[in-house]
mmCIF file with all atom_site columns, C-alpha atoms in Angstrom:
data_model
loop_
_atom_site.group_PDB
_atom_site.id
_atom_site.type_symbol
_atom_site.label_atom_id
_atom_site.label_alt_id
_atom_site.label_comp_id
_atom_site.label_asym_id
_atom_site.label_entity_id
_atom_site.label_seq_id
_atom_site.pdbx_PDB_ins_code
_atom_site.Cartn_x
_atom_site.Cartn_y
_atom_site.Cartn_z
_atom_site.occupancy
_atom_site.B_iso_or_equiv
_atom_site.pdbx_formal_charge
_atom_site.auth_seq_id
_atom_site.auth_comp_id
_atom_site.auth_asym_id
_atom_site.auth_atom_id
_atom_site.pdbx_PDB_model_num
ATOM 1   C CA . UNK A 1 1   ? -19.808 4.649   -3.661  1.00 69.00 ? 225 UNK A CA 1
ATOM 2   C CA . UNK A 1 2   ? -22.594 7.036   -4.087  1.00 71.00 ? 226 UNK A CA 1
ATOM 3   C CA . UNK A 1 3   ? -22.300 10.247  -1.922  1.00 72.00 ? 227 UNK A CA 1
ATOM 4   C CA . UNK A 1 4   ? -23.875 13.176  -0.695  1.00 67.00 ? 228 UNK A CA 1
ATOM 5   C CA . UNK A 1 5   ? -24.401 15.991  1.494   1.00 67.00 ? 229 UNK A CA 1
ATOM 6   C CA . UNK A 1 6   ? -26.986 14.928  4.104   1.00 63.00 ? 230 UNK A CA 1
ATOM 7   C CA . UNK A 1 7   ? -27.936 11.399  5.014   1.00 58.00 ? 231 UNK A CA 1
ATOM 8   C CA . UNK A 1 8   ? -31.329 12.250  3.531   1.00 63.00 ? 232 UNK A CA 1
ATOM 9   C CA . UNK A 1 9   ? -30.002 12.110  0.385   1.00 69.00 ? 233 UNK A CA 1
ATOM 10  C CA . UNK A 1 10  ? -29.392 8.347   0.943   1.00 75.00 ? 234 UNK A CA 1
ATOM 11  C CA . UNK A 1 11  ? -33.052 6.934   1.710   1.00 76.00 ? 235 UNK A CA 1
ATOM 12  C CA . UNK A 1 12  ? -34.103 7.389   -2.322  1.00 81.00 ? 236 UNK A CA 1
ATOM 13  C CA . UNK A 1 13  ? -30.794 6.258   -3.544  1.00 81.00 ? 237 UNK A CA 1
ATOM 14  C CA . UNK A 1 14  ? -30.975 3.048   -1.551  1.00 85.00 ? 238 UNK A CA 1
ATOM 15  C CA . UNK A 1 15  ? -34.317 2.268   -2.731  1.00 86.00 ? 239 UNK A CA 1
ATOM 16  C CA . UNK A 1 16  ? -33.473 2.704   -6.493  1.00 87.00 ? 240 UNK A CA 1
ATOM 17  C CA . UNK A 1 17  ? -30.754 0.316   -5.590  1.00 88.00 ? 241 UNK A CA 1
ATOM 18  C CA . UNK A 1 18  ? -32.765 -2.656  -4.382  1.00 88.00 ? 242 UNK A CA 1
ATOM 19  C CA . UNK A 1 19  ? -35.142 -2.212  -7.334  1.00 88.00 ? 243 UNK A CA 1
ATOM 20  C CA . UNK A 1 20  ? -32.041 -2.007  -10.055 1.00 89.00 ? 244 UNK A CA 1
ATOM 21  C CA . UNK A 1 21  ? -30.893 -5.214  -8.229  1.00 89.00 ? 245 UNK A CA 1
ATOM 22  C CA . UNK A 1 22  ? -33.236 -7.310  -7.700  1.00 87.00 ? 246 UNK A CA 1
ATOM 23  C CA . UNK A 1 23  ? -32.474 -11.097 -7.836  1.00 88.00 ? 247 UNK A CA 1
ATOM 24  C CA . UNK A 1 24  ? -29.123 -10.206 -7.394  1.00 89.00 ? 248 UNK A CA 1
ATOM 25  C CA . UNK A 1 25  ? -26.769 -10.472 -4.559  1.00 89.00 ? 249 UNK A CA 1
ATOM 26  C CA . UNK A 1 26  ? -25.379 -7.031  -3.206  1.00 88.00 ? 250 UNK A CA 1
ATOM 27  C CA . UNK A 1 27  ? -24.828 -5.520  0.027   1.00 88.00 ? 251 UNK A CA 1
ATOM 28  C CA . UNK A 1 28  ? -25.142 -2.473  1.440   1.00 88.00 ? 252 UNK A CA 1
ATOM 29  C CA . UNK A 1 29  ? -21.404 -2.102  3.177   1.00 90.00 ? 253 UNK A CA 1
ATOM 30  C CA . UNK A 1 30  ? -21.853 0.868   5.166   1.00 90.00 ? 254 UNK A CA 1
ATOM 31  C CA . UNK A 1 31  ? -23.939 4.038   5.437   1.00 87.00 ? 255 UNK A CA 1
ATOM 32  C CA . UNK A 1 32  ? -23.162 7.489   7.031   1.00 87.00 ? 256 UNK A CA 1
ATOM 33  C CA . UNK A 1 33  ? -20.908 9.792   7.749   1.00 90.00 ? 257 UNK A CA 1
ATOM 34  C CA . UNK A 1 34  ? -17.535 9.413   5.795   1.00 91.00 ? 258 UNK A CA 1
ATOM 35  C CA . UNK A 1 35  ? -15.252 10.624  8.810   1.00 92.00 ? 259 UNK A CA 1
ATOM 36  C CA . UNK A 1 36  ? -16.565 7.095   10.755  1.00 93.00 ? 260 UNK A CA 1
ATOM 37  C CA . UNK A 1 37  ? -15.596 4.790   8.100   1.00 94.00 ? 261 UNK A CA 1
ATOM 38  C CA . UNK A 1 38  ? -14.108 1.928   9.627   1.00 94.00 ? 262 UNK A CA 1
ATOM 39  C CA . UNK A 1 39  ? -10.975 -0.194  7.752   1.00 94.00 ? 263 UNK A CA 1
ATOM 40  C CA . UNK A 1 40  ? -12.737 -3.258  7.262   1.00 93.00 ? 264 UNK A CA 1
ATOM 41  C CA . UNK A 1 41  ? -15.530 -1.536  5.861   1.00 92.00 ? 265 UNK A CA 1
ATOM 42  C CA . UNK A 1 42  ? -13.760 -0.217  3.310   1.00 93.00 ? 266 UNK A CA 1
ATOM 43  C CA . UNK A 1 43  ? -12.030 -3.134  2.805   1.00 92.00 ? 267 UNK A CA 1
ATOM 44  C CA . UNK A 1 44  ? -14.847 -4.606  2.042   1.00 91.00 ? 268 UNK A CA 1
ATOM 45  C CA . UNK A 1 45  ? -15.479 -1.959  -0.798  1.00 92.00 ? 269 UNK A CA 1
ATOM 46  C CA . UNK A 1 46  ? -12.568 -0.503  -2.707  1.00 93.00 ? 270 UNK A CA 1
ATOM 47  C CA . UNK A 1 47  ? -10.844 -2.655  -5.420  1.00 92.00 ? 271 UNK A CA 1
ATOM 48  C CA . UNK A 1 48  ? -7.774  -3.842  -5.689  1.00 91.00 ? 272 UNK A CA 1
ATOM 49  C CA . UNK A 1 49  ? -4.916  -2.103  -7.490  1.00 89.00 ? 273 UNK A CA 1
ATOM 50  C CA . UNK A 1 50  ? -4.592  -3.224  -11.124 1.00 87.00 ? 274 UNK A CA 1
ATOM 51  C CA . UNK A 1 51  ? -2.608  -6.036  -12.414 1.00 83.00 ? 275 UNK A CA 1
ATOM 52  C CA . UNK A 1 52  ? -0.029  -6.007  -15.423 1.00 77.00 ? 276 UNK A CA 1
ATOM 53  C CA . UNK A 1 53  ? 1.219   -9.033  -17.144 1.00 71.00 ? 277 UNK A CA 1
ATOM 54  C CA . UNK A 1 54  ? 1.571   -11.813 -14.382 1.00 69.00 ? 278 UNK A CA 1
ATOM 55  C CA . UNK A 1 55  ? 2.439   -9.011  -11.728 1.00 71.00 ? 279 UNK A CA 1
ATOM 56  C CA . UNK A 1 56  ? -0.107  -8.513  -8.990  1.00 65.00 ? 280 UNK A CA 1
ATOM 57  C CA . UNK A 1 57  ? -0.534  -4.750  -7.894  1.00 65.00 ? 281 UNK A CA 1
ATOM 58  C CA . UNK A 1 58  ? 0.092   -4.601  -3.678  1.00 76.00 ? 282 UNK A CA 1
ATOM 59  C CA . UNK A 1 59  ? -2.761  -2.920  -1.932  1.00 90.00 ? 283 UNK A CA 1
ATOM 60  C CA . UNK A 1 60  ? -5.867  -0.941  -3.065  1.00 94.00 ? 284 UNK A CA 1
ATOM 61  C CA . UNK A 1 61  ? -6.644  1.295   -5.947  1.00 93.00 ? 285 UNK A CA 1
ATOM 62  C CA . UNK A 1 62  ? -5.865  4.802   -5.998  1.00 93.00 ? 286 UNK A CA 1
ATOM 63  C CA . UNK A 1 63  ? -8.882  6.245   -7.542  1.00 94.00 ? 287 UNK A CA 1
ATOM 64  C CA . UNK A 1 64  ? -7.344  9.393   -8.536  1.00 95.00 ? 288 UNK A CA 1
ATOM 65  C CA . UNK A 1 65  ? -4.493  7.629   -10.492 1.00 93.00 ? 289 UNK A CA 1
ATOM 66  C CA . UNK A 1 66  ? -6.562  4.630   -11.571 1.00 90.00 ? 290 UNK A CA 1
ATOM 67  C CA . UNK A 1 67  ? -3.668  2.926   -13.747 1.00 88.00 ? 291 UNK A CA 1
ATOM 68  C CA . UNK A 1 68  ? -1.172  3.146   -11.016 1.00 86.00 ? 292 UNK A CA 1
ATOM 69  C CA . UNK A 1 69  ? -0.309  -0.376  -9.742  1.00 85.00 ? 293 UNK A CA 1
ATOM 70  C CA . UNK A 1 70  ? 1.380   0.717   -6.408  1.00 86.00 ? 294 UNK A CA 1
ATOM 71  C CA . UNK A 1 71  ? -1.576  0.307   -4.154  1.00 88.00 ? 295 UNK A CA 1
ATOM 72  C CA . UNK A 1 72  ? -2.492  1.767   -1.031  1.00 94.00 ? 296 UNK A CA 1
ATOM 73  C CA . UNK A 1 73  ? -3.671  1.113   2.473   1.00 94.00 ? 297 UNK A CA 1
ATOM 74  C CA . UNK A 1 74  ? -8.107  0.288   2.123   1.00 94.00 ? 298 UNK A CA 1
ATOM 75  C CA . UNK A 1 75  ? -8.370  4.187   4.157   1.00 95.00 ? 299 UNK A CA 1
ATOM 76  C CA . UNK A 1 76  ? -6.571  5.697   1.822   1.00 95.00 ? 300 UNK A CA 1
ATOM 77  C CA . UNK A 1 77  ? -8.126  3.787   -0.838  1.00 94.00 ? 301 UNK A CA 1
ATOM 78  C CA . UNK A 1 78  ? -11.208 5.168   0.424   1.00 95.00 ? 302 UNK A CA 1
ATOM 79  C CA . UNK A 1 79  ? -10.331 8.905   0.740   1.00 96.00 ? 303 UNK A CA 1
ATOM 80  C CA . UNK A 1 80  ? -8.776  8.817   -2.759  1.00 95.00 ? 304 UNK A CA 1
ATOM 81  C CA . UNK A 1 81  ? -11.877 7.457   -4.141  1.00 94.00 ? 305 UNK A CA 1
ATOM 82  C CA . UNK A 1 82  ? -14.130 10.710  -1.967  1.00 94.00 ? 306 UNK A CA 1
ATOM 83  C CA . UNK A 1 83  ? -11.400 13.062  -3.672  1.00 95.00 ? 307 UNK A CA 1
ATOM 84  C CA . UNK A 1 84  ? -12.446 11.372  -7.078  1.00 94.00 ? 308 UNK A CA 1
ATOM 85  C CA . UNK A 1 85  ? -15.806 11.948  -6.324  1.00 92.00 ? 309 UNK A CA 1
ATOM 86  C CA . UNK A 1 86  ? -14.975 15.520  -5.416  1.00 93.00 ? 310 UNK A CA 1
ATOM 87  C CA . UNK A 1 87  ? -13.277 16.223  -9.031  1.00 94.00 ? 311 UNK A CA 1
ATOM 88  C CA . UNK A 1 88  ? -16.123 15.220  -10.767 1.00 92.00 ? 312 UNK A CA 1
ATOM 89  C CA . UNK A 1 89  ? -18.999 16.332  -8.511  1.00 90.00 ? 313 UNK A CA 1
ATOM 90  C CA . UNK A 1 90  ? -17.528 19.788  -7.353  1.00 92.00 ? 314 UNK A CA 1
ATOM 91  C CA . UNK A 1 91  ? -18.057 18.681  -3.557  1.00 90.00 ? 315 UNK A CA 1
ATOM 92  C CA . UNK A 1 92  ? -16.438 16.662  -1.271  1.00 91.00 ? 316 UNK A CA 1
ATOM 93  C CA . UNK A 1 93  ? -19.052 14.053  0.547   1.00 90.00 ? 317 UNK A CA 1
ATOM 94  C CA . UNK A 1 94  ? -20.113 14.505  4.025   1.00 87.00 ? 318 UNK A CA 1
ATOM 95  C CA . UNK A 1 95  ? -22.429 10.838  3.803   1.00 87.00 ? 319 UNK A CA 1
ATOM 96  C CA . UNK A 1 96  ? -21.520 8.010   1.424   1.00 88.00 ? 320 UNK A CA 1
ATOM 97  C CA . UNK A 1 97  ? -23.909 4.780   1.103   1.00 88.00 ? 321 UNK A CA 1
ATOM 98  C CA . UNK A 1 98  ? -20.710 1.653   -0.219  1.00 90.00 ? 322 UNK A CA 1
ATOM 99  C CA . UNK A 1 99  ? -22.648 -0.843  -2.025  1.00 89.00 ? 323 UNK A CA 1
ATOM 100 C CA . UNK A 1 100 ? -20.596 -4.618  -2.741  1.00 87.00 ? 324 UNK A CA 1
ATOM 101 C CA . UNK A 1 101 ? -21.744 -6.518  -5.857  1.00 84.00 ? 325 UNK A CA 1
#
C-alpha cells in the first residue's frame, strides 16, 4: 500500500513502480480515495493472518498487531493497515495506490 495526501501524489509513484517491475507480473488493485475502497478490492490486497505450527490463522492480518493470528474481516484488514501507515508516517492517508505481486 503506498499512500498519500492527494491523488497527485500517485502518478510518480506508479511510474517508479512499473519501472522497478518490469518483467514481472503485478497489478495495480485499486487507486483513490481510501473511504471508496471496495471489499473485494482489498481482498485482493491484504495478507492473510499468520500461521503457527499446523494451525491456520482465520481471516486477514491485523497490521497493527502483526503476530496476532486472530484475523479480521479484508475492511478492517485494510483500515488497520492505513492506521499502520499513520504510526509510522505521522498522517493518516486520504489516497492509497494497492499494488498485488
Amino acid at each position: 500500500m503506498i499512500g498519500g495526501k492527494a491523488s497527485e501524489d500517485m502518478y510518480p509513484k506508479k511510474k517508479e513502480i512499473k519501472q522497478a517491475m518490469q518483467g514481472r507480473f503485478f497489478e495495480f488493485v485499486y487507486e483513490g480515495p481510501v473511504r471508496r475502497v471496495k471489499p473485494f478490492q482489498a481482498k485482493l490486497w491484504v495478507a492473510a493472518a499468520p500461521k503457527e505450527g499446523s494451525y491456520g490463522g482465520f481471516g486477514y492480518m491485523n497490521y497493527l498487531e502483526p503476530d496476532n493470528r486472530n484475523g479480521l474481516e479484508p475492511m478492517d484488514s485494510l483500515m488497520s493497515a492505513c492506521k499502520a501507515f499513520e504510526n509510522e508516517f505521522g498522517y493518516y492517508p486520504e489516497n492509497i495506490l494497492l499494488v498485488r505481486v
